[in-house]
mmCIF file of C-alpha atoms in Angstrom:
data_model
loop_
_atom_site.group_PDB
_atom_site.id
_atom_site.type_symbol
_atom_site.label_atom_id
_atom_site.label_comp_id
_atom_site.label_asym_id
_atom_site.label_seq_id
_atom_site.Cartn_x
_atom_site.Cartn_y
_atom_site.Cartn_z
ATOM 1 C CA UNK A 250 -29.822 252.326 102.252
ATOM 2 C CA UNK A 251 -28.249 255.031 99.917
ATOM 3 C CA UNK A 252 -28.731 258.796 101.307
ATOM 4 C CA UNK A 253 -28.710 261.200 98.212
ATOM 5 C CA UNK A 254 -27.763 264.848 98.655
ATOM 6 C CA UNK A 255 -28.548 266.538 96.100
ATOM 7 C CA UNK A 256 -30.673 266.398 93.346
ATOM 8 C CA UNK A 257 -27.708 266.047 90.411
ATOM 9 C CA UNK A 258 -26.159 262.885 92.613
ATOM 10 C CA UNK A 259 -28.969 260.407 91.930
ATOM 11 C CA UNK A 260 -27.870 256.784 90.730
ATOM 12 C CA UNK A 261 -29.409 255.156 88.047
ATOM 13 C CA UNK A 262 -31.080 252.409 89.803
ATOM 14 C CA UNK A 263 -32.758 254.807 91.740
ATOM 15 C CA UNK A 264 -34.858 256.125 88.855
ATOM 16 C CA UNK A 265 -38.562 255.897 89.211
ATOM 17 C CA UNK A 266 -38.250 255.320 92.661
ATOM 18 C CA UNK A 267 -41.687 255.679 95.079
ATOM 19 C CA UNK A 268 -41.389 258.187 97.457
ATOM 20 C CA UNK A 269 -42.629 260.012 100.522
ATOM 21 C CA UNK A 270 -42.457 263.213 101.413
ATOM 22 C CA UNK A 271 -41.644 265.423 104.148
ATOM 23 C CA UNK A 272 -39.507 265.613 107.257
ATOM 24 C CA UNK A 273 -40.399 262.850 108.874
ATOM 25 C CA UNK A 274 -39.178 264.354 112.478
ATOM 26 C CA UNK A 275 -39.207 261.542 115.057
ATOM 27 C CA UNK A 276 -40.321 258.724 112.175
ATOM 28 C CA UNK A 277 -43.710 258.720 114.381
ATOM 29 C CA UNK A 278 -46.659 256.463 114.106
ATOM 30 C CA UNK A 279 -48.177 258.472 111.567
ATOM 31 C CA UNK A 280 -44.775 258.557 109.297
ATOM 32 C CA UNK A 281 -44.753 254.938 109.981
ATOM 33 C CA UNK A 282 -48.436 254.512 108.481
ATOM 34 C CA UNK A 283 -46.827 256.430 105.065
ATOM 35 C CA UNK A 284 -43.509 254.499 104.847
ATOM 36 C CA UNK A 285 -45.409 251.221 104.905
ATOM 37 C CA UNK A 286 -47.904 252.498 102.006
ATOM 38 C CA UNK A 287 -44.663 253.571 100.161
ATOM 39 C CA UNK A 288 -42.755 249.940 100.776
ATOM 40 C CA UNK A 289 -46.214 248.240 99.538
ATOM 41 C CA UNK A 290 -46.407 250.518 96.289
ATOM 42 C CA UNK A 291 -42.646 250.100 95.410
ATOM 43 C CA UNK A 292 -42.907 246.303 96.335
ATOM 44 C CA UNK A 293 -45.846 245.768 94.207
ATOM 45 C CA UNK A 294 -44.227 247.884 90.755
ATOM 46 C CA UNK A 295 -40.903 246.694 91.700
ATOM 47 C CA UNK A 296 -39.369 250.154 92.015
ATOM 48 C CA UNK A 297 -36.899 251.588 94.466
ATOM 49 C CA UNK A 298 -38.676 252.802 98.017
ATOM 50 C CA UNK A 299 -37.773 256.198 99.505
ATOM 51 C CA UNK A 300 -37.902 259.546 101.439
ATOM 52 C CA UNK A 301 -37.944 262.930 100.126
ATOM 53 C CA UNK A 302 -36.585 265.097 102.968
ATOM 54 C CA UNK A 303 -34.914 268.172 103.436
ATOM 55 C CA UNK A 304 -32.014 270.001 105.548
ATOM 56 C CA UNK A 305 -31.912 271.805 107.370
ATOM 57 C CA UNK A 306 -35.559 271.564 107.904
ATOM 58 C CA UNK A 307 -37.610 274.030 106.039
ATOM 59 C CA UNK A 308 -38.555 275.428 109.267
ATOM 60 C CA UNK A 309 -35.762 276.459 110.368
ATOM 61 C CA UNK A 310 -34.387 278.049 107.148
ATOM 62 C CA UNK A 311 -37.599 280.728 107.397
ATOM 63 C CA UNK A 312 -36.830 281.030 111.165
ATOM 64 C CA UNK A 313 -33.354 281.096 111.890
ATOM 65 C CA UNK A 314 -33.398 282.015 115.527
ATOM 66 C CA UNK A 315 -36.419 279.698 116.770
ATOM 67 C CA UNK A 316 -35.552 277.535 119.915
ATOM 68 C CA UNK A 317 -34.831 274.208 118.888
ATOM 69 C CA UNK A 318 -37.903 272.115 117.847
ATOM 70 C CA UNK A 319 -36.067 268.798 116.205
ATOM 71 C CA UNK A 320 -36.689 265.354 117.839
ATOM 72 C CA UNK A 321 -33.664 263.913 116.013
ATOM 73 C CA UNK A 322 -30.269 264.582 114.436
ATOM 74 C CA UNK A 323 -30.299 264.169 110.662
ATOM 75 C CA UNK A 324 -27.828 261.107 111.514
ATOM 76 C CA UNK A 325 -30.194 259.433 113.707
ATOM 77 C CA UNK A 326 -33.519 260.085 111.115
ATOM 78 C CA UNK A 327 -31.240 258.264 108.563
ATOM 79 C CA UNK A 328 -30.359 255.813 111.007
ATOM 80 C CA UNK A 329 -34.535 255.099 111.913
ATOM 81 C CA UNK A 330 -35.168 254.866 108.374
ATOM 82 C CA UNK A 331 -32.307 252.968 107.210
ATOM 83 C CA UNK A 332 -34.034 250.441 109.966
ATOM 84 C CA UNK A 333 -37.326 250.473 108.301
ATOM 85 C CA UNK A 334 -35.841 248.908 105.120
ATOM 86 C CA UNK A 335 -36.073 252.129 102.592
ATOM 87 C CA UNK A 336 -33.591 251.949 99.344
ATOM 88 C CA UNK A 337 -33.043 255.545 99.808
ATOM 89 C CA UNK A 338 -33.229 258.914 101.471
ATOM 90 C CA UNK A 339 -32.892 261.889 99.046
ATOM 91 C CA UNK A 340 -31.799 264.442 101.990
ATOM 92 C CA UNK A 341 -31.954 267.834 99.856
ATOM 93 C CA UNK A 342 -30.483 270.815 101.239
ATOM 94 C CA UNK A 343 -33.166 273.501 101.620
ATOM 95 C CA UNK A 344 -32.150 276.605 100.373
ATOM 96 C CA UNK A 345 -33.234 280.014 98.807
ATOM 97 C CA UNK A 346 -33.579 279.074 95.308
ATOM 98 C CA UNK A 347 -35.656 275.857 96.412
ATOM 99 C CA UNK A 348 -37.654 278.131 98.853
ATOM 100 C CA UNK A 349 -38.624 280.382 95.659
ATOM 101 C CA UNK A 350 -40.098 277.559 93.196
ATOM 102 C CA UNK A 351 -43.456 277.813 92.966
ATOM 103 C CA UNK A 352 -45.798 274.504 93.753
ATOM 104 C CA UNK A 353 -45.334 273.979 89.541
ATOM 105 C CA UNK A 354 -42.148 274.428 89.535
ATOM 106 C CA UNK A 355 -40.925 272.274 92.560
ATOM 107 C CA UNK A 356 -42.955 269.121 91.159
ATOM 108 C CA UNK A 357 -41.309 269.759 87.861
ATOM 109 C CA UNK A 358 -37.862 270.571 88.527
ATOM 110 C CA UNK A 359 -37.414 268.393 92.095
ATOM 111 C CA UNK A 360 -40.027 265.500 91.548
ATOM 112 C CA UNK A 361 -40.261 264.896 88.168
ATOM 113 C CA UNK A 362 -36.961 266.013 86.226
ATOM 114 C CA UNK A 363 -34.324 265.867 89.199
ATOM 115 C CA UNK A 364 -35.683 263.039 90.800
ATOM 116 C CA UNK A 365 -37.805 260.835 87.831
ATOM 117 C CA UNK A 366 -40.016 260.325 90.682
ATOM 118 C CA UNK A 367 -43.052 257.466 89.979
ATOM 119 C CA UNK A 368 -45.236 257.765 92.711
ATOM 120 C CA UNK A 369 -45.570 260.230 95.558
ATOM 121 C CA UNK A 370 -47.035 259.561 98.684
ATOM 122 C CA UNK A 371 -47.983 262.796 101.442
ATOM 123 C CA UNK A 372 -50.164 263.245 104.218
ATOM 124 C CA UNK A 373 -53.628 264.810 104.120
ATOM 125 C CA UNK A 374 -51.897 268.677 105.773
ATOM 126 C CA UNK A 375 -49.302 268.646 103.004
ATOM 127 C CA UNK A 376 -48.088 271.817 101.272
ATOM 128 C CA UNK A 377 -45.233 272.752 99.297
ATOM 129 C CA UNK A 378 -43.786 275.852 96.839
ATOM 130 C CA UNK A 379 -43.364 279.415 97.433
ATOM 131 C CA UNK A 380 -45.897 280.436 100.054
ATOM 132 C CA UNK A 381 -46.665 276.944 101.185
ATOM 133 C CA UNK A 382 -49.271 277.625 98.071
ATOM 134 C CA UNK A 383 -49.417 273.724 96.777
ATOM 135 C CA UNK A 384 -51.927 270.933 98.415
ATOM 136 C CA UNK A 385 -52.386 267.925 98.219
ATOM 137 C CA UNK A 386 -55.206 268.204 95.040
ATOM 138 C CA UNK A 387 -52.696 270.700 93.744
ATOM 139 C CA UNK A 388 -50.061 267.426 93.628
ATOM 140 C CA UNK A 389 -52.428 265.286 92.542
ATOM 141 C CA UNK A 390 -53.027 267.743 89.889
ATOM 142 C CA UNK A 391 -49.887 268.091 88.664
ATOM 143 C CA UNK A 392 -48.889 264.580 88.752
ATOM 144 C CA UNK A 393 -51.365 263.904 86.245
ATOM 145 C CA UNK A 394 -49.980 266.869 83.612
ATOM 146 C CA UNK A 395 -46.368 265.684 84.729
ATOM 147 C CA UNK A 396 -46.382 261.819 84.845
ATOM 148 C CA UNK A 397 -46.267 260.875 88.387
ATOM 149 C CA UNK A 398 -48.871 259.049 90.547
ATOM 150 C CA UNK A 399 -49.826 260.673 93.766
ATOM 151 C CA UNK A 400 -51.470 258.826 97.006
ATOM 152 C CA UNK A 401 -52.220 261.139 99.495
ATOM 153 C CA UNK A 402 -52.529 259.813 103.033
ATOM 154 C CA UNK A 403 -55.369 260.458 106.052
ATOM 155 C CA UNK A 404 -54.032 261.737 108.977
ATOM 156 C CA UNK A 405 -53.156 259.359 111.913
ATOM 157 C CA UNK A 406 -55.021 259.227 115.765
ATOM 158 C CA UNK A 407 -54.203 257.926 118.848
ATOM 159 C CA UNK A 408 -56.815 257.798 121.613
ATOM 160 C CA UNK A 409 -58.869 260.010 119.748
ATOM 161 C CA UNK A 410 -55.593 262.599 119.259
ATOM 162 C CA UNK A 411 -53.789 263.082 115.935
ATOM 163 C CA UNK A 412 -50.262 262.005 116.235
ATOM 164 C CA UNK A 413 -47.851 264.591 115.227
ATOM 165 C CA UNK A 414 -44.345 266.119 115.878
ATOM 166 C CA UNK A 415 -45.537 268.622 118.072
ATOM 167 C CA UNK A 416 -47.894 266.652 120.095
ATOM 168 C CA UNK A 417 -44.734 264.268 120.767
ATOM 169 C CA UNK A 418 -42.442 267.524 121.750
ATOM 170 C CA UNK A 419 -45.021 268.332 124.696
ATOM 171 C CA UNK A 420 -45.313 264.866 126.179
ATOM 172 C CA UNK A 421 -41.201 264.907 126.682
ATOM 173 C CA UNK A 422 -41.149 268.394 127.837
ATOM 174 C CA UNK A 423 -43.363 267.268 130.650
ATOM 175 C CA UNK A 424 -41.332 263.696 130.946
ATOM 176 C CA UNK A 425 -44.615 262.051 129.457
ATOM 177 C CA UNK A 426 -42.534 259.263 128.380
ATOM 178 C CA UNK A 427 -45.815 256.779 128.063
ATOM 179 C CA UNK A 428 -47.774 259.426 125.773
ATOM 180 C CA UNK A 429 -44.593 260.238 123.916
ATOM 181 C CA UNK A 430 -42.992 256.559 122.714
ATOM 182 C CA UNK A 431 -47.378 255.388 122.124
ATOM 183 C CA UNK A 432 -46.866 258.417 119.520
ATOM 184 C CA UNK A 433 -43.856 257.220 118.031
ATOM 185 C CA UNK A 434 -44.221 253.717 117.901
ATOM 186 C CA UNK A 435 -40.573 253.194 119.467
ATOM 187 C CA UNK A 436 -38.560 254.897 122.569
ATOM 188 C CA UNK A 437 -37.377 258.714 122.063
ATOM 189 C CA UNK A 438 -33.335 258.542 121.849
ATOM 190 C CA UNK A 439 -30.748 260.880 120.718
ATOM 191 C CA UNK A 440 -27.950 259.841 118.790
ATOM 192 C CA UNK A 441 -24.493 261.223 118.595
ATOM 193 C CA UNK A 442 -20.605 260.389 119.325
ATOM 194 C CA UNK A 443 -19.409 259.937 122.787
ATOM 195 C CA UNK A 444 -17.112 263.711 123.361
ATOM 196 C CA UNK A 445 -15.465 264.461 126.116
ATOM 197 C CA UNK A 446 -16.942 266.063 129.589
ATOM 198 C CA UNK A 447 -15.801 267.901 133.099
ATOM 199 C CA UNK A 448 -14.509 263.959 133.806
ATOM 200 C CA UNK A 449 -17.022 264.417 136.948
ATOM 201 C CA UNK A 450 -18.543 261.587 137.317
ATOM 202 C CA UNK A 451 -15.579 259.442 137.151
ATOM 203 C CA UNK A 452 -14.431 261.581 139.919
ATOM 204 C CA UNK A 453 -17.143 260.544 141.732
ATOM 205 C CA UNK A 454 -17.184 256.857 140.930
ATOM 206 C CA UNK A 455 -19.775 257.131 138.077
ATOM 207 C CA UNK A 456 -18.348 257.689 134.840
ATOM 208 C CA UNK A 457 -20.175 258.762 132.007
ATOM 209 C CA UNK A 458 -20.844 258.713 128.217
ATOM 210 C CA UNK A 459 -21.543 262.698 127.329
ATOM 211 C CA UNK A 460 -23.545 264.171 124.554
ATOM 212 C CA UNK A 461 -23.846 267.527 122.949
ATOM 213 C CA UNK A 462 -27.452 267.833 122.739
ATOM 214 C CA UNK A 463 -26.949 271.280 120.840
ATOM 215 C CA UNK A 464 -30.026 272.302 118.326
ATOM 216 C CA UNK A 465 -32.706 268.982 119.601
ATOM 217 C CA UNK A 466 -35.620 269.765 121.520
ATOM 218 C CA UNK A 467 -35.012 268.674 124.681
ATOM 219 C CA UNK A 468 -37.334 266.210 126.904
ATOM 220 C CA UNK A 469 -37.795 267.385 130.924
ATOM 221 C CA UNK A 470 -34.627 267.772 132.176
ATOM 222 C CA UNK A 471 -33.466 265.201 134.662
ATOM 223 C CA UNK A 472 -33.403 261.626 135.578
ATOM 224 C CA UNK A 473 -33.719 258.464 133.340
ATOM 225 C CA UNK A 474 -33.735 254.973 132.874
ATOM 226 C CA UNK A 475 -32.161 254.126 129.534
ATOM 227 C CA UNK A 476 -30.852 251.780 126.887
ATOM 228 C CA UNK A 477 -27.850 252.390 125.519
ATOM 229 C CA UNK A 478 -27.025 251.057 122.003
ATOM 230 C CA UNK A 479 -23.099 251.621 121.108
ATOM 231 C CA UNK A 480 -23.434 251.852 117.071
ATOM 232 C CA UNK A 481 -19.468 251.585 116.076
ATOM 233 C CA UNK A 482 -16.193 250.091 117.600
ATOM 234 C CA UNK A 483 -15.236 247.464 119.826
ATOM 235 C CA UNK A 484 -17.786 248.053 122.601
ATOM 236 C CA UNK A 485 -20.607 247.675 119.846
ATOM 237 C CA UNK A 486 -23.910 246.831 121.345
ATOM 238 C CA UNK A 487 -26.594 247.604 123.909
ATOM 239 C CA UNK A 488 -26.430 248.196 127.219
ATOM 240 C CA UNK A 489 -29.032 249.431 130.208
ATOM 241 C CA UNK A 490 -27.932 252.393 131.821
ATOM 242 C CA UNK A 491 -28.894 255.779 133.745
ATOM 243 C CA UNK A 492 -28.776 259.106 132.560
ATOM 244 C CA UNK A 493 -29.438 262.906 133.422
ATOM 245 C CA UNK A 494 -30.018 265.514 131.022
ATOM 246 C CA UNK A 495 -29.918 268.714 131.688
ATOM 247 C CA UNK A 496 -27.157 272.079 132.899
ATOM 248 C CA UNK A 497 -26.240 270.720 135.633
ATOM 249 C CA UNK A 498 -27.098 273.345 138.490
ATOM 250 C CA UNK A 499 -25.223 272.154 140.907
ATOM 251 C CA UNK A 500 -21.531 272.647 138.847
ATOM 252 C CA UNK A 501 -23.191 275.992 137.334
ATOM 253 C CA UNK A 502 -23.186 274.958 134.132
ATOM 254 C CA UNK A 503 -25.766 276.432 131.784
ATOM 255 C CA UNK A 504 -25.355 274.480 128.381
ATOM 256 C CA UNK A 505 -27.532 270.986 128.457
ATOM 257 C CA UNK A 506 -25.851 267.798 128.060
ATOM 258 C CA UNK A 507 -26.785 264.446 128.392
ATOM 259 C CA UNK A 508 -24.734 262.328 130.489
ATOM 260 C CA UNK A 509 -24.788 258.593 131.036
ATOM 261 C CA UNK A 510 -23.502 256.155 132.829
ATOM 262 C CA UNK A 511 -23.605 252.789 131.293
ATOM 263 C CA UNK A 512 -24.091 249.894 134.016
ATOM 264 C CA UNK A 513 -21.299 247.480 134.493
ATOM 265 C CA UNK A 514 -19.237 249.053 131.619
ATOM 266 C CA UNK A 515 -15.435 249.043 130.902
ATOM 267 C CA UNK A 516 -13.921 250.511 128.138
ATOM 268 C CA UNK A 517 -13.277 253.860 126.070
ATOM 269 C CA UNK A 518 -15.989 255.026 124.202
ATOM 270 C CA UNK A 519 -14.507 258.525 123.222
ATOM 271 C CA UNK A 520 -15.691 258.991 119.157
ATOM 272 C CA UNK A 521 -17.938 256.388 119.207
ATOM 273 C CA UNK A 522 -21.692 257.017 117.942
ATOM 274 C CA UNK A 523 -24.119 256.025 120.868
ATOM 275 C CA UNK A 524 -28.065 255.649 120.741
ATOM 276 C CA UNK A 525 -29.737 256.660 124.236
ATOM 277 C CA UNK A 526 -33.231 255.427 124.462
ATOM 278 C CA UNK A 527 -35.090 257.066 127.195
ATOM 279 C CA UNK A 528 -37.290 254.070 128.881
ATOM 280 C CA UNK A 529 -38.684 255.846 132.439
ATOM 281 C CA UNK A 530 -38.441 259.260 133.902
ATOM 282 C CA UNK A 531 -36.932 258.964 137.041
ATOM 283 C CA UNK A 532 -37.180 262.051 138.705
ATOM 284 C CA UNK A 533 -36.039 266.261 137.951
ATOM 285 C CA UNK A 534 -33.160 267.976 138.324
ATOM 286 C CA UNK A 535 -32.310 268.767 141.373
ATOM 287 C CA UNK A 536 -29.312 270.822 142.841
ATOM 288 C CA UNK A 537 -28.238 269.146 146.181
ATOM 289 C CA UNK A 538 -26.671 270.682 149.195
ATOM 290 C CA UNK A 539 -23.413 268.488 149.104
ATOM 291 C CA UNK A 540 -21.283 266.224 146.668
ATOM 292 C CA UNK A 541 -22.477 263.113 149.671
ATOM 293 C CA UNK A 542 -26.315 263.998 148.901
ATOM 294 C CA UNK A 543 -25.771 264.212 145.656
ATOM 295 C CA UNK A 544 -23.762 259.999 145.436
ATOM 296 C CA UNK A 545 -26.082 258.829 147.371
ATOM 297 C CA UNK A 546 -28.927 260.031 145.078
ATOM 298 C CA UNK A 547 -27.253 258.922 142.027
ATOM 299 C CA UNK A 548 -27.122 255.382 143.663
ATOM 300 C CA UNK A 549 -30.729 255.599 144.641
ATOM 301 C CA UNK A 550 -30.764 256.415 140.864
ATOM 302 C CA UNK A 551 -29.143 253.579 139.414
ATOM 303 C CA UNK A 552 -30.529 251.071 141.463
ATOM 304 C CA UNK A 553 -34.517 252.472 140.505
ATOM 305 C CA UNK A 554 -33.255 252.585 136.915
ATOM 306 C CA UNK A 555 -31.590 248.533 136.818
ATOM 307 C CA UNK A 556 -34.704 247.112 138.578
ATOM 308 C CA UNK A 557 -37.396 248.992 136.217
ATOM 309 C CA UNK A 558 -34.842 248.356 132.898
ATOM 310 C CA UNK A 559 -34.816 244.438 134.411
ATOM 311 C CA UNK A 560 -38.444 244.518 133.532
ATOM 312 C CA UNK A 561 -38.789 245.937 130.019
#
């Protein structure tokens, strides 16, 4: 899968290329439902299949100093899609001058003339341009004056709830791991390179994998099963593991991490890009009285997590 930058870097073969659009945070169920339309479309006119996206997310350009809110790193969107078997991701940075075009101008100068888009596929609460002022019968409009088909998707339930981003941010902020992966139609992970930690846990006999978890939204801090993919190096692969994410109360630390210890693991990690998949919410954080009470929880821990990852 090619990811495309910006809108002067796009290769020939990608010309006419179907596309959806929007931010596709998490690549939830309802994403999923729009990806598959867009395969089916491109498979059927035998052009290119694709995302429109932008970064950072438009979102967060308006609102600066908003708490985090993303379910995944641009890396591990790419990495999601890239799965799903897209030609391309046209990841466009979101900026002033894009935030000024009016709905007109944005299908003109981004769909039709930058990206020689054929076909455009959005969900049912779309909007776009200066002032969010463009809907979906506004597209649909003006892909009929500017040469581009538009398909414009119904929204997505689940139990009788629509699935969205948001919906999916308060399940894992209350460690609703069963309402949260139903809404994405996979497990919840974050993605990112291995860095280096307070070397803890190997203190204590349990070393671990660390993540900066800086700018995601963050599930209920504690306790989980996981699986561990290892994306790069010699270690490449998957493993079943425990981890806890959270500041660490007990070391009075303050900045959330994820840390996690990979079960029957050797090796050095350090650099390497790592998937965690949280599978079961163990239990909170917890700040015990004593390094002992705190080992013996962690092997209470790891032997809840191996028997329950033994069955999945």
């Amino acid at each position: 899968m090619q990811i495309i930058r910006t809108l002067f870097d796009r290769p020939k073969a990608l010309s006419h290329a179907v596309a959806a659009i929007g931010n596709f945070d998490g690549v939830h169920k309802g994403h999923l439902a729009i990806l598959d339309h867009v395969k089916q479309i491109a498979a059927r006119s035998g052009r290119p299949s694709s995302v429109l996206t932008f970064s950072p997310h438009p979102r967060r350009f308006f609102q600066p100093h908003i708490a985090p809110f993303e379910l995944m790193s641009p890396a591990a969107k790419h990495a999601r899609l890239a799965a799903l078997g897209l030609d391309a991701v046209f990841d466009i940075p979101f900026n002033g001058d894009l935030a000024q075009l009016s709905a007109h101008a944005f299908a003109q100068d981004v769909l039709k003339e930058g990206l020689d888009l054929s076909h455009v596929i959005v969900g049912d609460d779309f909007h776009f341009g200066k002032g969010r002022a463009g809907t979906p019968d506004t597209l649909r409009a003006l892909g009929a004056d500017l040469g581009f088909d538009v398909t414009v998707m119904p929204e997505i339930d689940l139990d009788g709830g629509r699935i969205s981003s948001s919906t999916i941010r308060a399940a894992l902020a209350k460690g609703d791991l069963r309402t949260a992966n139903a809404m994405l139609g996979h497990r919840h992970r974050y993605q990112g390179p291995v860095i280096h930690g307070e070397k803890r846990g190997r203190e204590l006999g349990y070393p671990t994998a660390n993540m900066d978890v800086t700018g995601l939204h963050l599930a209920k801090f504690g306790v989980y099963a996981v699986e561990v993919t290892v994306c790069d190096g010699p270690h490449q692969g998957r493993y079943h593991g425990a981890a806890s994410l959270g500041v660490r109360p007990m070391f009075g630390e303050n900045t959330p991490n994820l840390e996690t210890f990979i079960f029957d693991f050797k090796g050095d990690l350090y650099g390497a890009e790592v998937s965690i998949a949280l599978v079961e919410f163990l239990r909170p954080e917890e700040n015990f009285a004593s390094l002992e009470g705190l080992m013996d929880q962690m092997a209470h821990d790891c032997a809840t997590a191996r028997a329950i990852l033994e069955t999945t």
